[in-house]
Amino acid sequence: MATGNFFQEVEVPEQKPQGTHGVLFPAVLSPTTNTKFTVFKEAIRVQKPWLESLLNERGVILFRGFPVTSPSDFNNVVEAFGFPEAPYVGGQAPRTKVIGRIYTANESPPDIRIPFHHEMAYVPNFPTKLFFFCEEEPGSGGETPIVLSHTIYKKMNKRHPEFVARLEEHGLTNKRIINDEDHSSSFTGKGWKSTYMTDDKNTAEKRAASLETKLEWMENGLKVTTGPLAAIRFDERNQRKTWFNNLAICKTCPMNGKVDDHDTYVELGNGDLVPDDVKEYILNIMEEECVVIPWKKGDVMLVNNMMVLHARKPLLKPPRSILASLCK
């Protein structure tokens, strides 16, 4: 089936110019003509090398105006790209399978803000690509902000070079205490059974060990310690360092040891705590540099998880239904 010049790049008001050439972030693609879903799938397969190149250049592609109307359509889009599926073993967010390779996005209360993070940066086996699909657009709020990770690294290194040097040397250690069952009141509220996809403690320990994670069983819960893991990574394709960690999403104070806390804590790999002013600056520059494009029904967003952090703004007016798929 011929696809011709099926994709065209368009502009939306929220995009921001990046770098010396002012290339817009993210890339936004629309169809050149009205088309059927089968043609869209075939165009993805035929033009996948160009789409991947664009993704690696820009960090995010937003597909807008394409005939994607259901979770099944979204699953077919993901499969058309042909990226291997990334398992969610060790993942902290409550999620539910919808169909095929498609899951709900984080199921914590939609009025809760989720800070910027790289997906599963707290384990060594993280996805490299993320797909999001707007099944039902929000009445107001509920956007998925995105920000380029190398920009955050450059600003952090300029403002806090000594801390960044220590971060590069020691990495980060993630800690949390969880119990058996999921708690959807928190965006990191998965219990150990669903985190490690088993109700057997020995199996959980083996799966945790493969993720450089240590489990300590407690009377009413489980202490989970992962790392230290690299918090600054080098993007070989673009020859630059990236701020590849979830520091903004974690508490930087000592753990309180409560099972019902459902929070994640982070410290430097040598045990030092992250200074409060460093954490505050991180949050501020992420908000300053991010791009926030309101969702429209049918939108598909493809994110390079190695280059881009994402977040979630509080939903101000329901409804909202965003689905996700993780890829290696």
mmCIF file of C-alpha atoms in Angstrom:
data_model
loop_
_atom_site.group_PDB
_atom_site.id
_atom_site.type_symbol
_atom_site.label_atom_id
_atom_site.label_comp_id
_atom_site.label_asym_id
_atom_site.label_seq_id
_atom_site.Cartn_x
_atom_site.Cartn_y
_atom_site.Cartn_z
ATOM 1 C CA MET A 1 0.000 0.000 0.000
ATOM 2 C CA ALA A 2 1.538 3.307 -0.987
ATOM 3 C CA THR A 3 1.860 5.991 1.710
ATOM 4 C CA GLY A 4 3.609 8.811 -0.171
ATOM 5 C CA ASN A 5 4.320 11.907 1.931
ATOM 6 C CA PHE A 6 1.838 10.848 4.564
ATOM 7 C CA PHE A 7 3.163 12.873 7.513
ATOM 8 C CA GLN A 8 3.472 16.626 7.720
ATOM 9 C CA GLU A 9 4.999 18.599 10.540
ATOM 10 C CA VAL A 10 2.706 21.243 12.023
ATOM 11 C CA GLU A 11 3.062 23.816 14.768
ATOM 12 C CA VAL A 12 1.085 24.330 17.968
ATOM 13 C CA PRO A 13 1.341 27.420 20.197
ATOM 14 C CA GLU A 14 2.867 25.578 23.157
ATOM 15 C CA GLN A 15 6.008 24.330 21.377
ATOM 16 C CA LYS A 16 9.371 25.832 22.361
ATOM 17 C CA PRO A 17 12.464 26.410 20.189
ATOM 18 C CA GLN A 18 15.522 24.439 21.280
ATOM 19 C CA GLY A 19 19.223 24.854 20.585
ATOM 20 C CA THR A 20 21.019 27.269 18.281
ATOM 21 C CA HIS A 21 18.843 26.347 15.286
ATOM 22 C CA GLY A 22 15.556 26.932 17.102
ATOM 23 C CA VAL A 23 14.128 23.496 16.312
ATOM 24 C CA LEU A 24 10.706 23.162 17.899
ATOM 25 C CA PHE A 25 10.095 20.792 20.809
ATOM 26 C CA PRO A 26 8.241 18.534 20.548
ATOM 27 C CA ALA A 27 7.731 17.492 16.937
ATOM 28 C CA VAL A 28 4.025 17.517 16.038
ATOM 29 C CA LEU A 29 2.869 15.443 13.059
ATOM 30 C CA SER A 30 -0.485 15.394 11.297
ATOM 31 C CA PRO A 31 -1.693 13.563 8.167
ATOM 32 C CA THR A 32 -1.436 15.363 4.854
ATOM 33 C CA THR A 33 -4.951 14.218 3.925
ATOM 34 C CA ASN A 34 -7.902 12.539 5.552
ATOM 35 C CA THR A 35 -7.135 8.853 5.687
ATOM 36 C CA LYS A 36 -8.122 5.456 7.013
ATOM 37 C CA PHE A 37 -6.541 3.828 10.032
ATOM 38 C CA THR A 38 -5.078 1.014 7.918
ATOM 39 C CA VAL A 39 -3.170 3.578 5.847
ATOM 40 C CA PHE A 40 -1.829 5.186 9.039
ATOM 41 C CA LYS A 41 -0.520 1.835 10.284
ATOM 42 C CA GLU A 42 1.150 1.095 6.974
ATOM 43 C CA ALA A 43 2.712 4.565 6.881
ATOM 44 C CA ILE A 44 4.254 3.911 10.302
ATOM 45 C CA ARG A 45 5.805 0.670 9.073
ATOM 46 C CA VAL A 46 7.100 2.184 5.848
ATOM 47 C CA GLN A 47 8.446 5.378 7.397
ATOM 48 C CA LYS A 48 9.630 3.936 10.705
ATOM 49 C CA PRO A 49 13.337 4.781 10.064
ATOM 50 C CA TRP A 50 12.440 8.445 9.509
ATOM 51 C CA LEU A 51 10.109 8.489 12.524
ATOM 52 C CA GLU A 52 12.795 6.979 14.759
ATOM 53 C CA SER A 53 15.325 9.509 13.492
ATOM 54 C CA LEU A 54 12.890 12.330 14.266
ATOM 55 C CA LEU A 55 12.254 10.903 17.739
ATOM 56 C CA ASN A 56 15.985 10.727 18.474
ATOM 57 C CA GLU A 57 16.429 14.300 17.262
ATOM 58 C CA ARG A 58 13.474 15.923 19.049
ATOM 59 C CA GLY A 59 12.803 13.604 21.984
ATOM 60 C CA VAL A 60 9.006 13.517 21.532
ATOM 61 C CA ILE A 61 6.608 13.097 18.607
ATOM 62 C CA LEU A 62 2.977 14.083 19.078
ATOM 63 C CA PHE A 63 0.715 12.492 16.464
ATOM 64 C CA ARG A 64 -2.412 14.653 16.165
ATOM 65 C CA GLY A 65 -5.385 14.312 13.843
ATOM 66 C CA PHE A 66 -4.952 10.625 13.037
ATOM 67 C CA PRO A 67 -7.865 8.145 13.118
ATOM 68 C CA VAL A 68 -7.000 6.518 16.467
ATOM 69 C CA THR A 69 -10.252 6.115 18.368
ATOM 70 C CA SER A 70 -9.971 3.138 20.718
ATOM 71 C CA PRO A 71 -7.552 1.171 22.933
ATOM 72 C CA SER A 72 -7.471 -1.470 20.193
ATOM 73 C CA ASP A 73 -6.405 1.140 17.623
ATOM 74 C CA PHE A 74 -3.729 2.363 20.021
ATOM 75 C CA ASN A 75 -2.442 -1.183 20.497
ATOM 76 C CA ASN A 76 -2.196 -1.544 16.718
ATOM 77 C CA VAL A 77 -0.212 1.704 16.504
ATOM 78 C CA VAL A 78 2.259 0.457 19.111
ATOM 79 C CA GLU A 79 2.623 -2.878 17.331
ATOM 80 C CA ALA A 80 3.094 -1.142 13.972
ATOM 81 C CA PHE A 81 6.278 0.437 15.327
ATOM 82 C CA GLY A 82 7.585 -3.012 16.220
ATOM 83 C CA PHE A 83 9.461 -2.022 19.392
ATOM 84 C CA PRO A 84 9.795 -4.886 21.917
ATOM 85 C CA GLU A 85 7.545 -4.594 24.960
ATOM 86 C CA ALA A 86 9.195 -3.523 28.227
ATOM 87 C CA PRO A 87 7.969 -5.458 31.296
ATOM 88 C CA TYR A 88 6.783 -3.435 34.272
ATOM 89 C CA VAL A 89 8.473 -5.647 36.863
ATOM 90 C CA GLY A 90 9.644 -3.371 39.660
ATOM 91 C CA GLY A 91 7.360 -0.539 38.576
ATOM 92 C CA GLN A 92 5.919 1.613 41.361
ATOM 93 C CA ALA A 93 2.780 3.099 39.779
ATOM 94 C CA PRO A 94 -0.644 1.415 40.038
ATOM 95 C CA ARG A 95 -1.690 0.408 36.515
ATOM 96 C CA THR A 96 -4.184 -2.010 34.918
ATOM 97 C CA LYS A 97 -3.933 -3.919 31.643
ATOM 98 C CA VAL A 98 -6.524 -2.804 29.083
ATOM 99 C CA ILE A 99 -5.750 -4.798 25.936
ATOM 100 C CA GLY A 100 -2.670 -6.300 24.319
ATOM 101 C CA ARG A 101 0.283 -4.112 25.253
ATOM 102 C CA ILE A 102 -1.882 -1.261 26.526
ATOM 103 C CA TYR A 103 -2.265 -0.258 30.183
ATOM 104 C CA THR A 104 -3.862 2.565 32.075
ATOM 105 C CA ALA A 105 -1.505 5.392 32.922
ATOM 106 C CA ASN A 106 -0.833 6.016 36.612
ATOM 107 C CA GLU A 107 -4.104 5.311 38.477
ATOM 108 C CA SER A 108 -3.475 7.597 41.442
ATOM 109 C CA PRO A 109 -6.213 10.214 42.042
ATOM 110 C CA PRO A 110 -6.225 12.492 38.981
ATOM 111 C CA ASP A 111 -6.192 15.666 41.084
ATOM 112 C CA ILE A 112 -2.699 14.734 42.358
ATOM 113 C CA ARG A 113 0.281 16.283 40.589
ATOM 114 C CA ILE A 114 2.965 13.802 39.491
ATOM 115 C CA PRO A 115 6.405 15.487 39.335
ATOM 116 C CA PHE A 116 8.844 15.101 36.456
ATOM 117 C CA HIS A 117 10.549 11.746 36.052
ATOM 118 C CA HIS A 118 12.099 9.344 33.593
ATOM 119 C CA GLU A 119 9.979 6.190 33.494
ATOM 120 C CA MET A 120 11.451 3.537 35.834
ATOM 121 C CA ALA A 121 14.767 5.356 36.253
ATOM 122 C CA TYR A 122 14.853 3.758 39.734
ATOM 123 C CA VAL A 123 15.674 0.294 38.291
ATOM 124 C CA PRO A 124 18.405 -0.751 35.823
ATOM 125 C CA ASN A 125 15.958 -2.236 33.288
ATOM 126 C CA PHE A 126 13.957 0.795 32.220
ATOM 127 C CA PRO A 127 11.984 1.346 28.990
ATOM 128 C CA THR A 128 13.597 3.474 26.303
ATOM 129 C CA LYS A 129 10.331 4.544 24.646
ATOM 130 C CA LEU A 130 6.882 5.420 25.965
ATOM 131 C CA PHE A 131 3.562 5.720 24.163
ATOM 132 C CA PHE A 132 0.613 7.696 25.519
ATOM 133 C CA PHE A 133 -2.887 7.840 24.029
ATOM 134 C CA CYS A 134 -5.704 10.247 24.826
ATOM 135 C CA GLU A 135 -8.829 8.096 24.826
ATOM 136 C CA GLU A 136 -10.889 10.849 26.449
ATOM 137 C CA GLU A 137 -9.579 14.401 26.597
ATOM 138 C CA PRO A 138 -9.691 16.283 29.907
ATOM 139 C CA GLY A 139 -12.296 18.922 30.522
ATOM 140 C CA SER A 140 -9.516 21.045 32.036
ATOM 141 C CA GLY A 141 -6.048 20.310 33.381
ATOM 142 C CA GLY A 142 -4.605 16.805 33.384
ATOM 143 C CA GLU A 143 -1.872 17.608 30.834
ATOM 144 C CA THR A 144 1.348 15.592 30.496
ATOM 145 C CA PRO A 145 4.202 18.145 30.613
ATOM 146 C CA ILE A 146 7.498 17.181 28.965
ATOM 147 C CA VAL A 147 11.016 18.579 29.322
ATOM 148 C CA LEU A 148 14.368 17.777 27.704
ATOM 149 C CA SER A 149 16.664 16.075 30.180
ATOM 150 C CA HIS A 150 19.929 17.493 28.822
ATOM 151 C CA THR A 151 18.610 21.020 29.398
ATOM 152 C CA ILE A 152 18.003 20.207 33.061
ATOM 153 C CA TYR A 153 21.509 18.761 33.362
ATOM 154 C CA LYS A 154 23.119 21.882 31.872
ATOM 155 C CA LYS A 155 21.230 24.234 34.179
ATOM 156 C CA MET A 156 21.879 22.074 37.232
ATOM 157 C CA ASN A 157 25.578 21.834 36.437
ATOM 158 C CA LYS A 158 25.789 25.610 36.038
ATOM 159 C CA ARG A 159 23.960 26.389 39.298
ATOM 160 C CA HIS A 160 25.094 23.468 41.497
ATOM 161 C CA PRO A 161 28.314 22.061 39.965
ATOM 162 C CA GLU A 162 29.602 20.561 43.223
ATOM 163 C CA PHE A 163 26.367 18.660 43.834
ATOM 164 C CA VAL A 164 26.242 17.451 40.220
ATOM 165 C CA ALA A 165 29.833 16.203 40.541
ATOM 166 C CA ARG A 166 28.887 14.229 43.667
ATOM 167 C CA LEU A 167 25.781 12.928 41.934
ATOM 168 C CA GLU A 168 27.850 11.699 38.987
ATOM 169 C CA GLU A 169 30.328 10.061 41.354
ATOM 170 C CA HIS A 170 27.922 8.339 43.729
ATOM 171 C CA GLY A 171 24.614 7.981 41.872
ATOM 172 C CA LEU A 172 21.310 7.711 43.731
ATOM 173 C CA THR A 173 19.793 5.112 46.046
ATOM 174 C CA ASN A 174 15.993 4.740 46.121
ATOM 175 C CA LYS A 175 14.189 3.509 49.235
ATOM 176 C CA ARG A 176 10.581 2.865 50.174
ATOM 177 C CA ILE A 177 8.468 0.765 52.516
ATOM 178 C CA ILE A 178 5.456 -1.017 51.057
ATOM 179 C CA ASN A 179 2.957 -3.676 52.098
ATOM 180 C CA ASP A 180 1.084 -6.441 50.295
ATOM 181 C CA GLU A 181 -1.573 -4.580 48.343
ATOM 182 C CA ASP A 182 -1.715 -1.585 45.996
ATOM 183 C CA HIS A 183 -2.763 1.838 47.279
ATOM 184 C CA SER A 184 -4.111 3.993 44.480
ATOM 185 C CA SER A 185 -4.035 7.056 46.756
ATOM 186 C CA SER A 186 -0.320 7.410 45.914
ATOM 187 C CA PHE A 187 1.365 7.622 42.498
ATOM 188 C CA THR A 188 4.051 5.250 43.862
ATOM 189 C CA GLY A 189 1.576 3.072 45.737
ATOM 190 C CA LYS A 190 2.058 -0.437 44.315
ATOM 191 C CA GLY A 191 2.319 -3.231 46.862
ATOM 192 C CA TRP A 192 5.103 -5.802 46.611
ATOM 193 C CA LYS A 193 2.880 -8.491 45.064
ATOM 194 C CA SER A 194 2.016 -6.429 42.001
ATOM 195 C CA THR A 195 5.450 -4.759 41.916
ATOM 196 C CA TYR A 196 7.150 -8.118 41.440
ATOM 197 C CA MET A 197 4.135 -9.867 39.868
ATOM 198 C CA THR A 198 4.038 -12.712 42.380
ATOM 199 C CA ASP A 199 2.684 -13.564 45.823
ATOM 200 C CA ASP A 200 5.705 -15.746 46.601
ATOM 201 C CA LYS A 201 8.398 -14.056 48.686
ATOM 202 C CA ASN A 202 11.249 -16.145 47.259
ATOM 203 C CA THR A 203 10.226 -15.294 43.695
ATOM 204 C CA ALA A 204 9.933 -11.629 44.642
ATOM 205 C CA GLU A 205 13.457 -11.679 46.090
ATOM 206 C CA LYS A 206 14.880 -13.242 42.910
ATOM 207 C CA ARG A 207 13.152 -10.701 40.672
ATOM 208 C CA ALA A 208 14.230 -7.855 42.926
ATOM 209 C CA ALA A 209 17.850 -9.049 42.866
ATOM 210 C CA SER A 210 17.837 -8.898 39.059
ATOM 211 C CA LEU A 211 16.900 -5.207 39.429
ATOM 212 C CA GLU A 212 19.752 -4.480 41.860
ATOM 213 C CA THR A 213 17.142 -4.260 44.599
ATOM 214 C CA LYS A 214 17.381 -5.543 48.165
ATOM 215 C CA LEU A 215 14.242 -6.596 50.047
ATOM 216 C CA GLU A 216 14.013 -6.540 53.836
ATOM 217 C CA TRP A 217 10.868 -8.192 55.173
ATOM 218 C CA MET A 218 9.279 -6.417 58.130
ATOM 219 C CA GLU A 219 6.434 -7.373 60.443
ATOM 220 C CA ASN A 220 3.852 -5.292 58.565
ATOM 221 C CA GLY A 221 5.626 -4.455 55.338
ATOM 222 C CA LEU A 222 8.685 -4.601 53.144
ATOM 223 C CA LYS A 223 11.653 -2.247 52.873
ATOM 224 C CA VAL A 224 12.841 -1.884 49.276
ATOM 225 C CA THR A 225 16.300 -0.481 48.518
ATOM 226 C CA THR A 226 17.533 -0.073 44.947
ATOM 227 C CA GLY A 227 20.931 1.098 43.851
ATOM 228 C CA PRO A 228 22.932 3.133 43.876
ATOM 229 C CA LEU A 229 22.191 3.667 40.187
ATOM 230 C CA ALA A 230 23.632 6.214 37.760
ATOM 231 C CA ALA A 231 21.720 9.501 37.951
ATOM 232 C CA ILE A 232 23.525 11.215 35.064
ATOM 233 C CA ARG A 233 23.740 9.354 31.769
ATOM 234 C CA PHE A 234 25.483 10.062 28.490
ATOM 235 C CA ASP A 235 23.393 10.315 25.327
ATOM 236 C CA GLU A 236 25.840 8.860 22.796
ATOM 237 C CA ARG A 237 23.689 9.673 19.794
ATOM 238 C CA ASN A 238 23.567 13.382 20.645
ATOM 239 C CA GLN A 239 26.872 13.500 22.568
ATOM 240 C CA ARG A 240 25.529 15.119 25.740
ATOM 241 C CA LYS A 241 24.776 14.308 29.357
ATOM 242 C CA THR A 242 21.215 13.899 30.599
ATOM 243 C CA TRP A 243 19.538 14.290 33.979
ATOM 244 C CA PHE A 244 18.376 10.669 34.087
ATOM 245 C CA ASN A 245 16.856 10.210 37.532
ATOM 246 C CA ASN A 246 13.659 10.588 39.520
ATOM 247 C CA LEU A 247 15.008 12.924 42.181
ATOM 248 C CA ALA A 248 12.167 15.401 41.636
ATOM 249 C CA ILE A 249 9.543 12.779 42.401
ATOM 250 C CA CYS A 250 11.076 11.498 45.660
ATOM 251 C CA LYS A 251 11.352 12.756 49.215
ATOM 252 C CA THR A 252 14.888 13.806 50.140
ATOM 253 C CA CYS A 253 14.506 13.618 53.942
ATOM 254 C CA PRO A 254 15.315 10.514 56.031
ATOM 255 C CA MET A 255 12.720 7.718 55.799
ATOM 256 C CA ASN A 256 10.085 7.761 58.524
ATOM 257 C CA GLY A 257 9.744 3.960 58.449
ATOM 258 C CA LYS A 258 5.944 3.923 58.249
ATOM 259 C CA VAL A 259 4.337 1.225 56.110
ATOM 260 C CA ASP A 260 1.360 3.422 55.242
ATOM 261 C CA ASP A 261 3.575 6.260 53.967
ATOM 262 C CA HIS A 262 3.575 5.047 50.316
ATOM 263 C CA ASP A 263 6.312 7.526 49.426
ATOM 264 C CA THR A 264 9.675 6.999 47.767
ATOM 265 C CA TYR A 265 12.853 8.402 49.299
ATOM 266 C CA VAL A 266 16.164 9.105 47.610
ATOM 267 C CA GLU A 267 19.700 9.808 48.784
ATOM 268 C CA LEU A 268 23.136 9.917 47.222
ATOM 269 C CA GLY A 269 24.821 6.556 46.805
ATOM 270 C CA ASN A 270 27.222 7.366 49.656
ATOM 271 C CA GLY A 271 24.321 8.013 52.038
ATOM 272 C CA ASP A 272 24.358 11.819 51.906
ATOM 273 C CA LEU A 273 21.009 13.604 51.684
ATOM 274 C CA VAL A 274 20.081 15.921 48.829
ATOM 275 C CA PRO A 275 20.136 19.566 50.019
ATOM 276 C CA ASP A 276 16.762 21.299 50.143
ATOM 277 C CA ASP A 277 17.901 24.200 47.941
ATOM 278 C CA VAL A 278 19.047 21.759 45.251
ATOM 279 C CA LYS A 279 15.676 20.008 45.237
ATOM 280 C CA GLU A 280 13.855 23.348 45.073
ATOM 281 C CA TYR A 281 15.947 24.523 42.131
ATOM 282 C CA ILE A 282 15.344 21.279 40.246
ATOM 283 C CA LEU A 283 11.590 21.675 40.573
ATOM 284 C CA ASN A 284 11.717 25.317 39.517
ATOM 285 C CA ILE A 285 13.785 24.837 36.355
ATOM 286 C CA MET A 286 11.688 21.870 35.260
ATOM 287 C CA GLU A 287 8.581 24.036 35.447
ATOM 288 C CA GLU A 288 10.330 26.872 33.591
ATOM 289 C CA GLU A 289 11.664 24.716 30.762
ATOM 290 C CA CYS A 290 8.781 22.293 30.208
ATOM 291 C CA VAL A 291 6.253 22.229 27.390
ATOM 292 C CA VAL A 292 2.591 21.696 28.270
ATOM 293 C CA ILE A 293 0.284 20.822 25.372
ATOM 294 C CA PRO A 294 -3.370 20.167 26.268
ATOM 295 C CA TRP A 295 -4.541 16.705 25.256
ATOM 296 C CA LYS A 296 -6.978 16.237 22.391
ATOM 297 C CA LYS A 297 -8.961 13.062 21.856
ATOM 298 C CA GLY A 298 -7.036 10.685 19.598
ATOM 299 C CA ASP A 299 -3.600 12.153 20.358
ATOM 300 C CA VAL A 300 -0.727 9.666 20.448
ATOM 301 C CA MET A 301 2.508 10.813 22.064
ATOM 302 C CA LEU A 302 5.760 8.892 21.533
ATOM 303 C CA VAL A 303 8.452 9.783 24.097
ATOM 304 C CA ASN A 304 12.155 8.972 24.035
ATOM 305 C CA ASN A 305 12.545 8.041 27.695
ATOM 306 C CA MET A 306 16.333 8.480 27.486
ATOM 307 C CA MET A 307 16.000 12.149 26.488
ATOM 308 C CA VAL A 308 12.799 13.446 28.058
ATOM 309 C CA LEU A 309 11.207 13.638 31.507
ATOM 310 C CA HIS A 310 7.428 13.721 31.809
ATOM 311 C CA ALA A 311 4.944 14.653 34.521
ATOM 312 C CA ARG A 312 1.189 14.979 35.116
ATOM 313 C CA LYS A 313 -0.711 18.126 35.988
ATOM 314 C CA PRO A 314 -3.712 17.860 38.308
ATOM 315 C CA LEU A 315 -7.037 17.259 36.582
ATOM 316 C CA LEU A 316 -9.247 20.300 37.144
ATOM 317 C CA LYS A 317 -12.338 19.140 35.292
ATOM 318 C CA PRO A 318 -13.120 15.492 34.416
ATOM 319 C CA PRO A 319 -13.267 13.336 32.433
ATOM 320 C CA ARG A 320 -9.770 12.162 31.461
ATOM 321 C CA SER A 321 -8.551 8.836 30.107
ATOM 322 C CA ILE A 322 -4.887 8.445 29.131
ATOM 323 C CA LEU A 323 -3.490 5.018 28.237
ATOM 324 C CA ALA A 324 0.155 3.988 28.015
ATOM 325 C CA SER A 325 2.537 1.397 26.620
ATOM 326 C CA LEU A 326 6.197 0.866 27.531
ATOM 327 C CA CYS A 327 8.821 -0.334 25.048
ATOM 328 C CA LYS A 328 12.445 -1.402 25.163
#
